[in-house]
Coordinates of C-alpha atoms and ligand atoms in Angstrom, one line a residue:
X1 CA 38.6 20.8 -3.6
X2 CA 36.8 22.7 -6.1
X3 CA 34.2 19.9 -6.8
X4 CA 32.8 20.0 -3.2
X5 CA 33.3 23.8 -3.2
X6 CA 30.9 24.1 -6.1
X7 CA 28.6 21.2 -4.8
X8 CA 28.3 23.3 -1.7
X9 CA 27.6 27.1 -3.7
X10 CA 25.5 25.6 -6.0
X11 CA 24.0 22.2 -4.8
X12 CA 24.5 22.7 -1.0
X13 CA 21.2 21.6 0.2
X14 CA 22.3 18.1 -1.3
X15 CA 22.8 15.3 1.0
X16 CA 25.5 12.9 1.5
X17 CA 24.0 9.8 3.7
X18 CA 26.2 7.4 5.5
X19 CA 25.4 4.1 7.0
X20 CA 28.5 4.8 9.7
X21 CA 30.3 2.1 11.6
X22 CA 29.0 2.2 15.1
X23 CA 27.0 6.0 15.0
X24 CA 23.6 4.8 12.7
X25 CA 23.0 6.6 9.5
X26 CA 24.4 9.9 9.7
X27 CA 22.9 12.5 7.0
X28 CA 23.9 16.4 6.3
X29 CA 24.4 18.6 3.2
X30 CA 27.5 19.7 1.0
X31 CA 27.3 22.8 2.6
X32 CA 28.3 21.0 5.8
X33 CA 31.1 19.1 4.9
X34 CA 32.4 21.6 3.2
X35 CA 31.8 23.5 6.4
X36 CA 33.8 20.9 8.3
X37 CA 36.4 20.6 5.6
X38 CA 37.4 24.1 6.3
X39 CA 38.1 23.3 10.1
X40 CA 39.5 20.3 9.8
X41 CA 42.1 21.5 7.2
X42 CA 42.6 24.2 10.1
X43 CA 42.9 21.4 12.7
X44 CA 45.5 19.8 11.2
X45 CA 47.4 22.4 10.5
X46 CA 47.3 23.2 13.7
X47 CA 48.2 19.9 14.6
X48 CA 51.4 20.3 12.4
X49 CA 50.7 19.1 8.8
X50 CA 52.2 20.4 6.3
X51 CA 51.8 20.9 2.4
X52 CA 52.8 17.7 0.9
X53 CA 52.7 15.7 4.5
X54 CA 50.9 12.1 3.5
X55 CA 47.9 11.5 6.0
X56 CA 46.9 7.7 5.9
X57 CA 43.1 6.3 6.2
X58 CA 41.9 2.7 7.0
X59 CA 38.7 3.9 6.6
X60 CA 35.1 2.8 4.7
X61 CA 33.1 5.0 2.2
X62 CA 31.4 7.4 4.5
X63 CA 31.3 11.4 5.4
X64 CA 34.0 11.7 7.9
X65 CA 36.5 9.6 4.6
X66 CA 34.9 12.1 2.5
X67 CA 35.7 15.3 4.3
X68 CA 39.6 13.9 4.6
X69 CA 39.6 13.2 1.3
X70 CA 39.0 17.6 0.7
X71 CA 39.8 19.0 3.6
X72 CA 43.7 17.7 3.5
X73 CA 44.1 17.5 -0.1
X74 CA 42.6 20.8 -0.2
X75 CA 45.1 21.9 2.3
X76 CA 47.8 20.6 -0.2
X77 CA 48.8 17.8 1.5
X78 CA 48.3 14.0 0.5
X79 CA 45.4 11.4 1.2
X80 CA 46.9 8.0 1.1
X81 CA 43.8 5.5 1.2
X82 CA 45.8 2.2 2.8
X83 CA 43.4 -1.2 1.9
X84 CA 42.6 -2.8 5.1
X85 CA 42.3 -5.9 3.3
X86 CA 45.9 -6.3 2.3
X87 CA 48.4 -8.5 4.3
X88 CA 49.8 -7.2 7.6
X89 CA 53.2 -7.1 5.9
X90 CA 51.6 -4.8 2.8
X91 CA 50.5 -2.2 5.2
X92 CA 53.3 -1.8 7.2
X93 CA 55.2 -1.2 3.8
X94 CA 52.9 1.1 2.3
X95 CA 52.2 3.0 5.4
X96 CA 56.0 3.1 6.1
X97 CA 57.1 3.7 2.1
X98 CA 54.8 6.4 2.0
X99 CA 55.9 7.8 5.4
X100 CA 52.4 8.5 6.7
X101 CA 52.3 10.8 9.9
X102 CA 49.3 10.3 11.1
X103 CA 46.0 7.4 10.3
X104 CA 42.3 8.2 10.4
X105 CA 41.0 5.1 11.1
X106 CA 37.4 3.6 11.7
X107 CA 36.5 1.5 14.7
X108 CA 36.6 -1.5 12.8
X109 CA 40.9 -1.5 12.5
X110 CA 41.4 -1.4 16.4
X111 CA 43.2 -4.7 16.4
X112 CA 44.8 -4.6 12.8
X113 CA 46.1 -1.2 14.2
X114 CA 47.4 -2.9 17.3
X115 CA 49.0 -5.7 15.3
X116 CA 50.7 -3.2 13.0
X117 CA 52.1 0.0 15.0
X118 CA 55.3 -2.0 16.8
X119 CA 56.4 -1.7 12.9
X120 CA 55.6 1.7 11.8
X121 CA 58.5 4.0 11.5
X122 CA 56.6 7.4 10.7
X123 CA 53.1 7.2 11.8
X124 CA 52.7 9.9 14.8
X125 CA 49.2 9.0 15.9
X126 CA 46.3 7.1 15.2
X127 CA 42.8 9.0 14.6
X128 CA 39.9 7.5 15.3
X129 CA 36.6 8.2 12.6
X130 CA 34.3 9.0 15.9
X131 CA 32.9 11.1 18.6
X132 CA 34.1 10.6 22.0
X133 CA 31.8 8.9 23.3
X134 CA 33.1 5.6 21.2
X135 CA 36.3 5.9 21.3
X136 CA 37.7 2.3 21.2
X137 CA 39.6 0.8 24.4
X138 CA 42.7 -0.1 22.7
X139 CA 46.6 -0.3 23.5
X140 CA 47.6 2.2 21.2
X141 CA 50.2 4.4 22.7
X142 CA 48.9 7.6 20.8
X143 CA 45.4 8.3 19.9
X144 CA 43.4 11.4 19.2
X145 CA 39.1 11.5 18.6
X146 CA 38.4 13.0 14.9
X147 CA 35.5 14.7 16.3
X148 CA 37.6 16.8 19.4
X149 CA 40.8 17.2 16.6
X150 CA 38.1 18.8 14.4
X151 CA 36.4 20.8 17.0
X152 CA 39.8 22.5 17.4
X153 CA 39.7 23.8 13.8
X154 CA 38.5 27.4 12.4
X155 CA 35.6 28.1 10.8
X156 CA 37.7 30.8 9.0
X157 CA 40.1 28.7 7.0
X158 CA 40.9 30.1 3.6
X159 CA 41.9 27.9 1.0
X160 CA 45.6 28.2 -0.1
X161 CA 46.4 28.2 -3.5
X162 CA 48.7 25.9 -5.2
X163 CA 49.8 24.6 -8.6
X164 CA 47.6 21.8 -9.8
X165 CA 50.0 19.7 -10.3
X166 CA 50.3 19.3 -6.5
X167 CA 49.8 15.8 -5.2
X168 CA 46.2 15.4 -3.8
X169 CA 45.8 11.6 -3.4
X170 CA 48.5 8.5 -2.9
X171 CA 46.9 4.7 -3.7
X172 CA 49.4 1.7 -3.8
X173 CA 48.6 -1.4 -6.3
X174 CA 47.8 -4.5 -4.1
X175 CA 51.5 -6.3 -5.9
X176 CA 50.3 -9.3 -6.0
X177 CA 54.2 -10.0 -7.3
X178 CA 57.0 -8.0 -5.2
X179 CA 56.2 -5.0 -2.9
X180 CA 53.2 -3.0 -3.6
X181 CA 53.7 0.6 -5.9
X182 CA 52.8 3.9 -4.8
X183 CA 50.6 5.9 -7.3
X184 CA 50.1 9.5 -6.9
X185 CA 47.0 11.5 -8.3
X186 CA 47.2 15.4 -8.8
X187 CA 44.7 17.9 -8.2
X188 CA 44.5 17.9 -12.4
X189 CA 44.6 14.4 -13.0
X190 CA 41.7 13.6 -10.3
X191 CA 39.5 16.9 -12.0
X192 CA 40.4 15.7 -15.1
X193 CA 39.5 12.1 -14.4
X194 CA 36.1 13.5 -12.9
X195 CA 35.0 15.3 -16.0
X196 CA 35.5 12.5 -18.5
X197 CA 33.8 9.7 -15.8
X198 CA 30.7 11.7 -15.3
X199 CA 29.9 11.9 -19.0
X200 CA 26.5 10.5 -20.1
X201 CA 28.5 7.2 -21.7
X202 CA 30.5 6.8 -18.8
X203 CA 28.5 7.3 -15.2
X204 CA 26.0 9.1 -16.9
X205 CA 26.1 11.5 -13.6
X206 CA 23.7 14.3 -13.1
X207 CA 22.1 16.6 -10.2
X208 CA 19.4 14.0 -9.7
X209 CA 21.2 10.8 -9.5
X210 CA 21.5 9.3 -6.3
X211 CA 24.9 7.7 -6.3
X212 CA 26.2 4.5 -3.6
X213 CA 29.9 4.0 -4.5
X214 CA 30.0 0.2 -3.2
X215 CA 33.6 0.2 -4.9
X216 CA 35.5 1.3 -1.5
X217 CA 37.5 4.7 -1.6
X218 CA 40.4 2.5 -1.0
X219 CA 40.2 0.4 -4.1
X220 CA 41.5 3.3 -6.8
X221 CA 39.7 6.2 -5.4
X222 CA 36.2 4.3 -5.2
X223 CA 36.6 5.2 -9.1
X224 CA 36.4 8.6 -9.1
X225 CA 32.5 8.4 -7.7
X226 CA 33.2 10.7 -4.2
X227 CA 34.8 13.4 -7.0
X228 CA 32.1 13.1 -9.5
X229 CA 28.8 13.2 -7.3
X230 CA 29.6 17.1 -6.0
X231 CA 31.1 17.8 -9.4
X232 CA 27.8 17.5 -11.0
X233 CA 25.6 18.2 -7.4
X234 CA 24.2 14.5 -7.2
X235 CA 23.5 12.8 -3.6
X236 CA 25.8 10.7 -2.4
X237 CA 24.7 7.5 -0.5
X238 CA 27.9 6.0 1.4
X239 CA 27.6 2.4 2.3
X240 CA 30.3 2.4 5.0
X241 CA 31.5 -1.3 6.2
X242 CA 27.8 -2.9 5.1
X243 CA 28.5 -4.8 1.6
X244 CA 26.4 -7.4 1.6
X245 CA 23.8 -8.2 -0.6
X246 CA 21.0 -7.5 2.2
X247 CA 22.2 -4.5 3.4
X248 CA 23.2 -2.7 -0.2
X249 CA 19.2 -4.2 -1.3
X250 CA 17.8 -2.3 1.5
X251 CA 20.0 1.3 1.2
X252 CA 19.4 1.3 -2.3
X253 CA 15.8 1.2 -2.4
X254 CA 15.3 3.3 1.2
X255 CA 18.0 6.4 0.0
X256 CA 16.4 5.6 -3.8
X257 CA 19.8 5.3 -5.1
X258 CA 20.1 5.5 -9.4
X259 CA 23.7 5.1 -10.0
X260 CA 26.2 2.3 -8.2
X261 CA 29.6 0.8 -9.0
X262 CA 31.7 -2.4 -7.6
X263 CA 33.5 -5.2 -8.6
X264 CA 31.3 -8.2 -9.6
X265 CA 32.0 -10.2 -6.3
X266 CA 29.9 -7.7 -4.4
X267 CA 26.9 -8.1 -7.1
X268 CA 26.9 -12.2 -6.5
X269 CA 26.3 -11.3 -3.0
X270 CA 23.4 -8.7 -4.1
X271 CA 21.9 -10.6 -6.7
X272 CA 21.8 -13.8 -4.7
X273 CA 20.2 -12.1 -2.4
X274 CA 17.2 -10.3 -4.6
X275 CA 17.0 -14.0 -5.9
X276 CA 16.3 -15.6 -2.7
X277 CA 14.2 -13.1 -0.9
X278 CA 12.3 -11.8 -4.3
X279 CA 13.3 -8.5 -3.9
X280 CA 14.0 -5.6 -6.2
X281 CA 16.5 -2.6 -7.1
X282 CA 14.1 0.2 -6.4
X283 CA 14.4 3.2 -9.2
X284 CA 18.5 1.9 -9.9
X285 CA 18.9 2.0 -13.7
X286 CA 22.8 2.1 -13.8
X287 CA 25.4 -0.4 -12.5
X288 CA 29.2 0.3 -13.3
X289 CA 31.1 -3.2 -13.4
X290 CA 34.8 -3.1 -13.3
X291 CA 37.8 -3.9 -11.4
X292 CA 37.2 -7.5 -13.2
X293 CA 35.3 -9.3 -15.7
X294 CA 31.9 -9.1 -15.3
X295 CA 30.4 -12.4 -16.1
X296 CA 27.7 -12.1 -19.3
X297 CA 25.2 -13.7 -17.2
X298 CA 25.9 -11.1 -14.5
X299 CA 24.9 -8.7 -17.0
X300 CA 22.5 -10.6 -18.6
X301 CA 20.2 -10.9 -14.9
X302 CA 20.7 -7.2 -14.0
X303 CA 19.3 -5.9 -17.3
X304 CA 16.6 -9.0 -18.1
X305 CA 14.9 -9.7 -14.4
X306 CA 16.0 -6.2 -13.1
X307 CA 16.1 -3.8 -15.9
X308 CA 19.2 -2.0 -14.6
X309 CA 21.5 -1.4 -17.2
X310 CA 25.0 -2.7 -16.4
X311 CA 28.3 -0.3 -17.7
X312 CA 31.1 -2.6 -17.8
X313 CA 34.7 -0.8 -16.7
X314 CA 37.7 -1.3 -16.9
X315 CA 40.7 0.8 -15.2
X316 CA 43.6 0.7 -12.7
X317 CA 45.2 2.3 -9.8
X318 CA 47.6 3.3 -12.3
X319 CA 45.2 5.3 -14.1
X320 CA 43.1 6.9 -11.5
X321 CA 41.4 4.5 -12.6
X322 CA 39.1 4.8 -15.2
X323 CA 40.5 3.8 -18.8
X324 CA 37.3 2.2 -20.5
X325 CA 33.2 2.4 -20.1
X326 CA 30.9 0.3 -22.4
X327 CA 28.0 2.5 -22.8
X328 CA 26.2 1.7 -26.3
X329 CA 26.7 3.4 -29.8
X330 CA 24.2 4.1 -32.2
X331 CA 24.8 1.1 -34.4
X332 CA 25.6 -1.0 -31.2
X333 CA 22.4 0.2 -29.3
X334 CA 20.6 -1.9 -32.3
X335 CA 22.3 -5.0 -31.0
X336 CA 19.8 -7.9 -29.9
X337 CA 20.1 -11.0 -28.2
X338 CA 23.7 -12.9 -28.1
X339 CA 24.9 -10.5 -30.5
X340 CA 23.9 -7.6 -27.3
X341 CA 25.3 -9.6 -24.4
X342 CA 28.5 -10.2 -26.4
X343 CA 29.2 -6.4 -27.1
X344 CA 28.6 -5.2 -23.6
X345 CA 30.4 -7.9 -21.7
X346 CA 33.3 -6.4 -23.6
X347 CA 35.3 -3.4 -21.5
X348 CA 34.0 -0.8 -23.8
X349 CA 35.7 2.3 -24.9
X350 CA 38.5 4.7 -24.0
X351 CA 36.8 7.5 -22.2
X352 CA 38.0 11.1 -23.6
X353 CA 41.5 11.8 -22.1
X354 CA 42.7 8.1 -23.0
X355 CA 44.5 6.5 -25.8
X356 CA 44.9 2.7 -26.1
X357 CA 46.8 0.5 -28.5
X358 CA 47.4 -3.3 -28.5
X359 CA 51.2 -4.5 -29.5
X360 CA 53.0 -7.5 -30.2
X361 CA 55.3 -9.1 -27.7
X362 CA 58.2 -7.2 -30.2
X363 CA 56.2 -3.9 -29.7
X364 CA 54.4 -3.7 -33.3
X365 CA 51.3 -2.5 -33.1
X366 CA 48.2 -4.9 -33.8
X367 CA 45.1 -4.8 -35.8
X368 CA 41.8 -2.9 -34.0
X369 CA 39.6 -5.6 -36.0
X370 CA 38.4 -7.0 -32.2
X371 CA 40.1 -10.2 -33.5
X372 CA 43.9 -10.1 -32.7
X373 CA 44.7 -9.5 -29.5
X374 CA 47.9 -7.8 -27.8
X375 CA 49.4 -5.9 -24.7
X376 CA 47.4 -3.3 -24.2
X377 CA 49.3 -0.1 -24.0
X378 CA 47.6 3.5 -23.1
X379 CA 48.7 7.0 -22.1
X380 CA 46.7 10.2 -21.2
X381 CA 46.8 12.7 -18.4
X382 CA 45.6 10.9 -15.7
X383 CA 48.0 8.1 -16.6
X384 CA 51.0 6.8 -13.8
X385 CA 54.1 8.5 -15.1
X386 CA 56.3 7.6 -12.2
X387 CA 55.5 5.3 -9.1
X388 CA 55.8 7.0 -6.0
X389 CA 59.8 7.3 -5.4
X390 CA 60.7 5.0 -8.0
X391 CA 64.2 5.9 -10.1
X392 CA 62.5 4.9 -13.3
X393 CA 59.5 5.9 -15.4
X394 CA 56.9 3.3 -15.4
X395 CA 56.1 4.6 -19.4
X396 CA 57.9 4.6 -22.8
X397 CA 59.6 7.4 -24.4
X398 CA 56.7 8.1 -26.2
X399 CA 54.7 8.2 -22.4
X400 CA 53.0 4.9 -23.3
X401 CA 52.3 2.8 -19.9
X402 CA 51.8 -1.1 -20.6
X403 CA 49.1 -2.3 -18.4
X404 CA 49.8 -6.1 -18.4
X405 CA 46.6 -7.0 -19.6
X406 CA 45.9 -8.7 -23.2
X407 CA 43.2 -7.4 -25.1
X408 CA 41.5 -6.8 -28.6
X409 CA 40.6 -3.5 -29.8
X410 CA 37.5 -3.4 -32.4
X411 CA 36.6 -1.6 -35.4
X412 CA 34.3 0.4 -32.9
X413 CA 36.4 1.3 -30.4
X414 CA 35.1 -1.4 -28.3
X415 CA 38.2 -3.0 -25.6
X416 CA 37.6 -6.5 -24.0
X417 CA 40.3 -7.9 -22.1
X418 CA 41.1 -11.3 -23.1
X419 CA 43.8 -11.9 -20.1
X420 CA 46.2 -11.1 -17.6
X421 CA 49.6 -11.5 -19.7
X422 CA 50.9 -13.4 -16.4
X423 CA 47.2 -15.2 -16.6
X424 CA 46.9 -16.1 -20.2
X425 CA 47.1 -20.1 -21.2
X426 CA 50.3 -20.6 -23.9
X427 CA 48.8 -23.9 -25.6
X428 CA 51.3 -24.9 -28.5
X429 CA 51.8 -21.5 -29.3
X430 CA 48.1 -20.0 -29.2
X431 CA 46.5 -17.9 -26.4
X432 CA 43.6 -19.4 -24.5
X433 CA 42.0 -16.6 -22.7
X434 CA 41.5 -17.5 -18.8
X435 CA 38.7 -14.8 -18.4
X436 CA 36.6 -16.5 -21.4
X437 CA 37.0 -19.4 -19.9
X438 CA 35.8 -18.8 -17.0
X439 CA 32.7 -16.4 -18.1
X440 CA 31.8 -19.4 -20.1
X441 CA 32.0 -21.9 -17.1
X442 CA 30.2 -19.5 -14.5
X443 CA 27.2 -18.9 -17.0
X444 CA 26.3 -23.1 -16.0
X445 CA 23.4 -22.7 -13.2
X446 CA 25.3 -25.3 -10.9
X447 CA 28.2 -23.0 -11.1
X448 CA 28.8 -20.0 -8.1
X449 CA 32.2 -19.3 -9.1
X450 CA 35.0 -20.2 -11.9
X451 CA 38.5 -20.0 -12.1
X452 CA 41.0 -21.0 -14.8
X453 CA 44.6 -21.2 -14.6
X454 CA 47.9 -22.9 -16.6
X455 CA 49.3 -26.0 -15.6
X456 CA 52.0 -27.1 -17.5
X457 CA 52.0 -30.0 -20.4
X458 CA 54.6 -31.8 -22.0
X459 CA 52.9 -31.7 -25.4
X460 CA 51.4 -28.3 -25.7
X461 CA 53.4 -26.0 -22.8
X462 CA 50.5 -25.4 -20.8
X463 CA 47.0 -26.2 -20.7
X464 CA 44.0 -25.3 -18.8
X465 CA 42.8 -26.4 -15.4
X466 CA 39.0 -25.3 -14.3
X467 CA 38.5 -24.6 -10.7
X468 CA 34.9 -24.4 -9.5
X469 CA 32.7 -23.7 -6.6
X470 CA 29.3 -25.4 -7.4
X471 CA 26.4 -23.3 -6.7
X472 CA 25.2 -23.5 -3.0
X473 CA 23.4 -27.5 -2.8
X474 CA 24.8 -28.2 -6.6
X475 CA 26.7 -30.7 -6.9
X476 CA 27.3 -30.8 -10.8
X477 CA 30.0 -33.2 -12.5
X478 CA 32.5 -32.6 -14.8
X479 CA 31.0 -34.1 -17.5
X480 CA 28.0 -31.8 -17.3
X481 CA 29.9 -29.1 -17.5
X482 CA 32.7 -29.9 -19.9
X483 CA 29.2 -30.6 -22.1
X484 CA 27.9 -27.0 -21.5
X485 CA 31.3 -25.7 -22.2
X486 CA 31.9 -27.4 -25.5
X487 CA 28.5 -25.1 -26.8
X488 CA 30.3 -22.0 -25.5
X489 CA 33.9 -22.0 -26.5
X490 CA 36.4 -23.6 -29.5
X491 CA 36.8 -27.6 -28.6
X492 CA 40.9 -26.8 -27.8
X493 CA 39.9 -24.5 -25.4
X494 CA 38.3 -27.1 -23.2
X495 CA 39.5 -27.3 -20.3
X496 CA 41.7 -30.7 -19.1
X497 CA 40.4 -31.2 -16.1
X498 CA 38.1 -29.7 -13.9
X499 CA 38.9 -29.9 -10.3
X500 CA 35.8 -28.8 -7.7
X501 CA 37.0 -26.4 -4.1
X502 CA 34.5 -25.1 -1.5
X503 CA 36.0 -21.9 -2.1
X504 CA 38.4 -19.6 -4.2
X505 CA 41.0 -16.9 -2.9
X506 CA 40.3 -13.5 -3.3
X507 CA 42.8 -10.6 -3.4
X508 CA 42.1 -7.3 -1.2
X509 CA 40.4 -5.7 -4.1
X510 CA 37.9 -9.1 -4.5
X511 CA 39.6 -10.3 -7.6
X512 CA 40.6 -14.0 -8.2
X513 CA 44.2 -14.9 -6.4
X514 CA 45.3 -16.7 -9.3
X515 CA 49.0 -16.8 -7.9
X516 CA 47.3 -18.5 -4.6
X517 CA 45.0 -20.9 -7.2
X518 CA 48.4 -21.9 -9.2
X519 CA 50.4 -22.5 -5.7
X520 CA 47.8 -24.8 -4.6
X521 CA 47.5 -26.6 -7.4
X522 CA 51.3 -26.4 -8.3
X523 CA 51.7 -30.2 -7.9
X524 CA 47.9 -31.3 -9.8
X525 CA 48.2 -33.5 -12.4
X526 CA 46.2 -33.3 -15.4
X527 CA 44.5 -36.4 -16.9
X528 CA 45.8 -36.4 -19.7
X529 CA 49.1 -35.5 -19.2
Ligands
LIG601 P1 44.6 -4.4 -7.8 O1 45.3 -5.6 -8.3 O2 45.2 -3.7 -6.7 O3 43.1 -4.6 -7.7 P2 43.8 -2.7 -9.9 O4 42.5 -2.5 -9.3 O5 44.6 -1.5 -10.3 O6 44.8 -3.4 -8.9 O7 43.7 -3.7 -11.0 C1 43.7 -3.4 -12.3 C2 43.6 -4.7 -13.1 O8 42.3 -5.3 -12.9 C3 43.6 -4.4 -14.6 O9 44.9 -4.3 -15.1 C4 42.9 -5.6 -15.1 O10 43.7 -6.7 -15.3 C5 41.9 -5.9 -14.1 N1 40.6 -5.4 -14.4 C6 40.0 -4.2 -14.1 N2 38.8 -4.1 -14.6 C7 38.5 -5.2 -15.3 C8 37.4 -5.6 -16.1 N3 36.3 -4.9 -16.3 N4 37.6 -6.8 -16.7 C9 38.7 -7.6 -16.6 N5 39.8 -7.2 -15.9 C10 39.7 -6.0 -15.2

């Protein structure tokens, strides 16, 4: 709460612009939603909620998110952002797991709502993210307008105070093994978080960036970016359902937005887009990257034909998310050519607050020579401790929390992420790193998108299988590309095959479905084998 508090005392003529669902483009100050915090806070406890009570969303980046997001964690009780783009099953889990009591809800969830209420046990009624006058027609048995619930707030509302240590915000991990896992953010980890990701080599936030988080407020808090723009009084430019590459082109340079952040499947769309119509970024000179690899030559076209420098990031709902930023050094800034594009397709570094260490599968700690990799292992305040209502810790004794990804650590500081440990390829006892691979594979111009995954081999335990969409009216052949690869990568990483699909599975957060890729292909054989 305090971030939008001191946006509104001492940036409150600030906008926050939202592209809205069915309404237009809405636009008003901090001053107002903080405003309409207050009597929605008072609304709802009206209403009934109390301090602790979990309120659910299935809702887009935009104001009316935003003011829930303060006005009931400020009340003390708990936002849980529910991905829309989970499985049916998933959100009747989470949303009955976390015991919601009531969901605000844009216009676009009518019918998921419909398919899912038969099955929740908690959820009291559905709130729809409008005014009256388009509120849906839908079968829902109970349903309330979030404009007439807030009208029935109190300007008055004081603020209660509370330890910080209260519970603010609930995410659950999409689990793409077993049932998703609740993670709770604090009022102090979430102001912690903020400090550390505004920093010049993280977001690099300041009163007169224009920030667009593309990265949804229900993928891991839209990475801290609806905390840090009122923290440091910049204007926040909310996308709301429109992610494609046209639409993101066009708000960026109308709302003159400097500062952005998604997951690189958003920025195919985007740059394809500038590509085909000639189009430009307007006055954007940052891009945060994260939430998976982002391809070199991702990185490589944003700087070179756009000159907006890319931040690659690295995080995860366990950690609020924000663990890495790569954001150059002095003796790194001096970095040319490959030698450049290597160092920032890497992670980057621990932002302040975070400690990392790479182990051996017996727990030893590994070499930071950006060599040897291991499981990467951090800890720091704004790390998961517990999952929600689990009987175990999900850390150490010494509070270390083992992320499941494989890294190296360099001399620097510098992280990159060789794998998933479920990911990796375990060829005759060496690692073959899937992301590499695949970096290396989509940097080939008749390539859209790559995906690499284990199949097993008699000889060496498993080896690599390449999985491509060919660029749209590409139709490239293997041996093309096994040619390009062999300049890119060691020989016994090549891959064994390369097998050509019209499309590759996404998870809810836009990340490859590698456990979909290794199902389909569960009975491929490869050539050689
Ligand atoms: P979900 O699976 O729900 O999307 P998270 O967003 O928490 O869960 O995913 C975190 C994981 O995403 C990390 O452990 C890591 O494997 C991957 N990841 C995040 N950022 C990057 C990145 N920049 N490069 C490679 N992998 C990344």
């Amino acid at each position: 709460m305090l971030g939008l508090m001191h946006a509104a005392r001492t940036n409150g003529g600030e906008e926050v612009v939202t592209v809205t669902v069915a309404e237009g483009v809405h636009r008003y100050t901090y001053g107002e939603c903080a405003a309409r915090c207050r009597k929605l806070a008072s609304a709802l406890e009206r209403w009934g909620m109390q301090q602790g009570d979990r309120i659910a969303t299935l809702a887009w980046n935009g104001y009316r998110h935003l003011e829930l997001w303060y006005g009931v964690a400020g009340a003390g009780a708990v936002v849980h952002t529910i991905n829309p783009r989970l499985f049916k099953e998933q959100i009747v889990y989470i949303a009955n797991h976390a015991e919601d009591r009531l969901i605000f809800a844009d216009l676009s969830f009518v019918a998921l709502l419909e398919d899912v209420w038969p099955e929740l046990t908690s959820v009291e009624a559905v709130v729809f993210l409008c005014d009256e006058a388009h509120m849906p027609k839908t079968k829902l048995p109970k349903v309330m307008c979030y404009e007439t619930l807030l009208a029935g707030g109190s300007d008055d509302y004081v603020w209660p105070m509370f330890d910080e240590r209260t519970a603010a915000g609930l995410c659950y991990t999409s689990g793409t093994t077993g049932h998703p896992k609740g993670v709770l953010y604090t009022h102090r980890s979430s102001v912690l978080h903020a400090y550390a990701a505004a920093l010049p080599d993280a977001f690099d936030a300041c009163a007169r960036d224009i920030m667009l988080p593309v990265v949804p407020m229900f993928h891991a808090n839209a990475w801290g970016m609806p905390h840090v723009a009122p923290l440091v009084g910049a204007k926040l430019v909310m996308p709301g359902p429109y992610l494609d590459g046209k639409s993101l082109q066009k708000l960026i340079v109308d709302e003159g937005v400097t500062l952005t952040a998604g997951v690189p499947t958003v920025w195919l769309g985007l740059l394809a887009h500038l590509q085909a119509t000639g189009t430009n970024l307007g006055g954007l000179r940052l891009a945060v990257i994260g939430g998976a690899a982002a391809p070199v030559s991702m990185i490589e076209t944003f700087e070179r034909d756009y000159g907006v420098r890319v931040a690659h990031a690295w995080g995860m709902t366990e950690m609020n998310p924000l663990g890495t930023v790569n954001g150059p050094t002095r003796a790194t800034a001096q970095l040319t050519g490959e030698a450049r594009w290597a160092m920032e397709a890497k992670q980057g570094r621990a932002i302040f607050g975070i400690e990392m260490k790479i182990t051996d599968d017996d727990g030893r700690e590994l070499a930071r020579d950006g060599k040897v990799s291991g499981h990467l292992l951090v800890r720091g305040p704004w790390v998961v401790e517990r999952y929600y209502k689990a009987a175990q810790p999900a850390v150490d004794a010494d509070g270390w929390f083992d992320t499941g990804d494989i890294a190296t650590l360099d001399t620097q500081g510098y992280m990159q992420i060789t794998d998933r440990a479920k990911d990796i390829i375990k060829s005759g006892g060496e690692w073959i790193s899937s992301i590499d691979l695949e970096n290396a594979a989509v940097a080939h111009p008749k390539v859209a998108e790559a995906a690499v995954i284990a199949l097993p081999h008699p000889k060496w335990t498993e080896r690599p299988l390449l999985v491509v969409v060919p660029a749209s009216g590409q139709n490239p052949s293997k041996d093309e590309i096994l040619s390009f690869l062999e300049t890119q990568v060691a020989k016994w990483w090549l891959p064994d095959d390369i097998a050509f699909v019209d499309e590759i599975p996404h998870t809810a957060t836009g990340k490859i479905q590698k456990v979909a890729l290794r199902e389909r292909f569960k009975d491929y054989k490869l050539p050689t084998v």
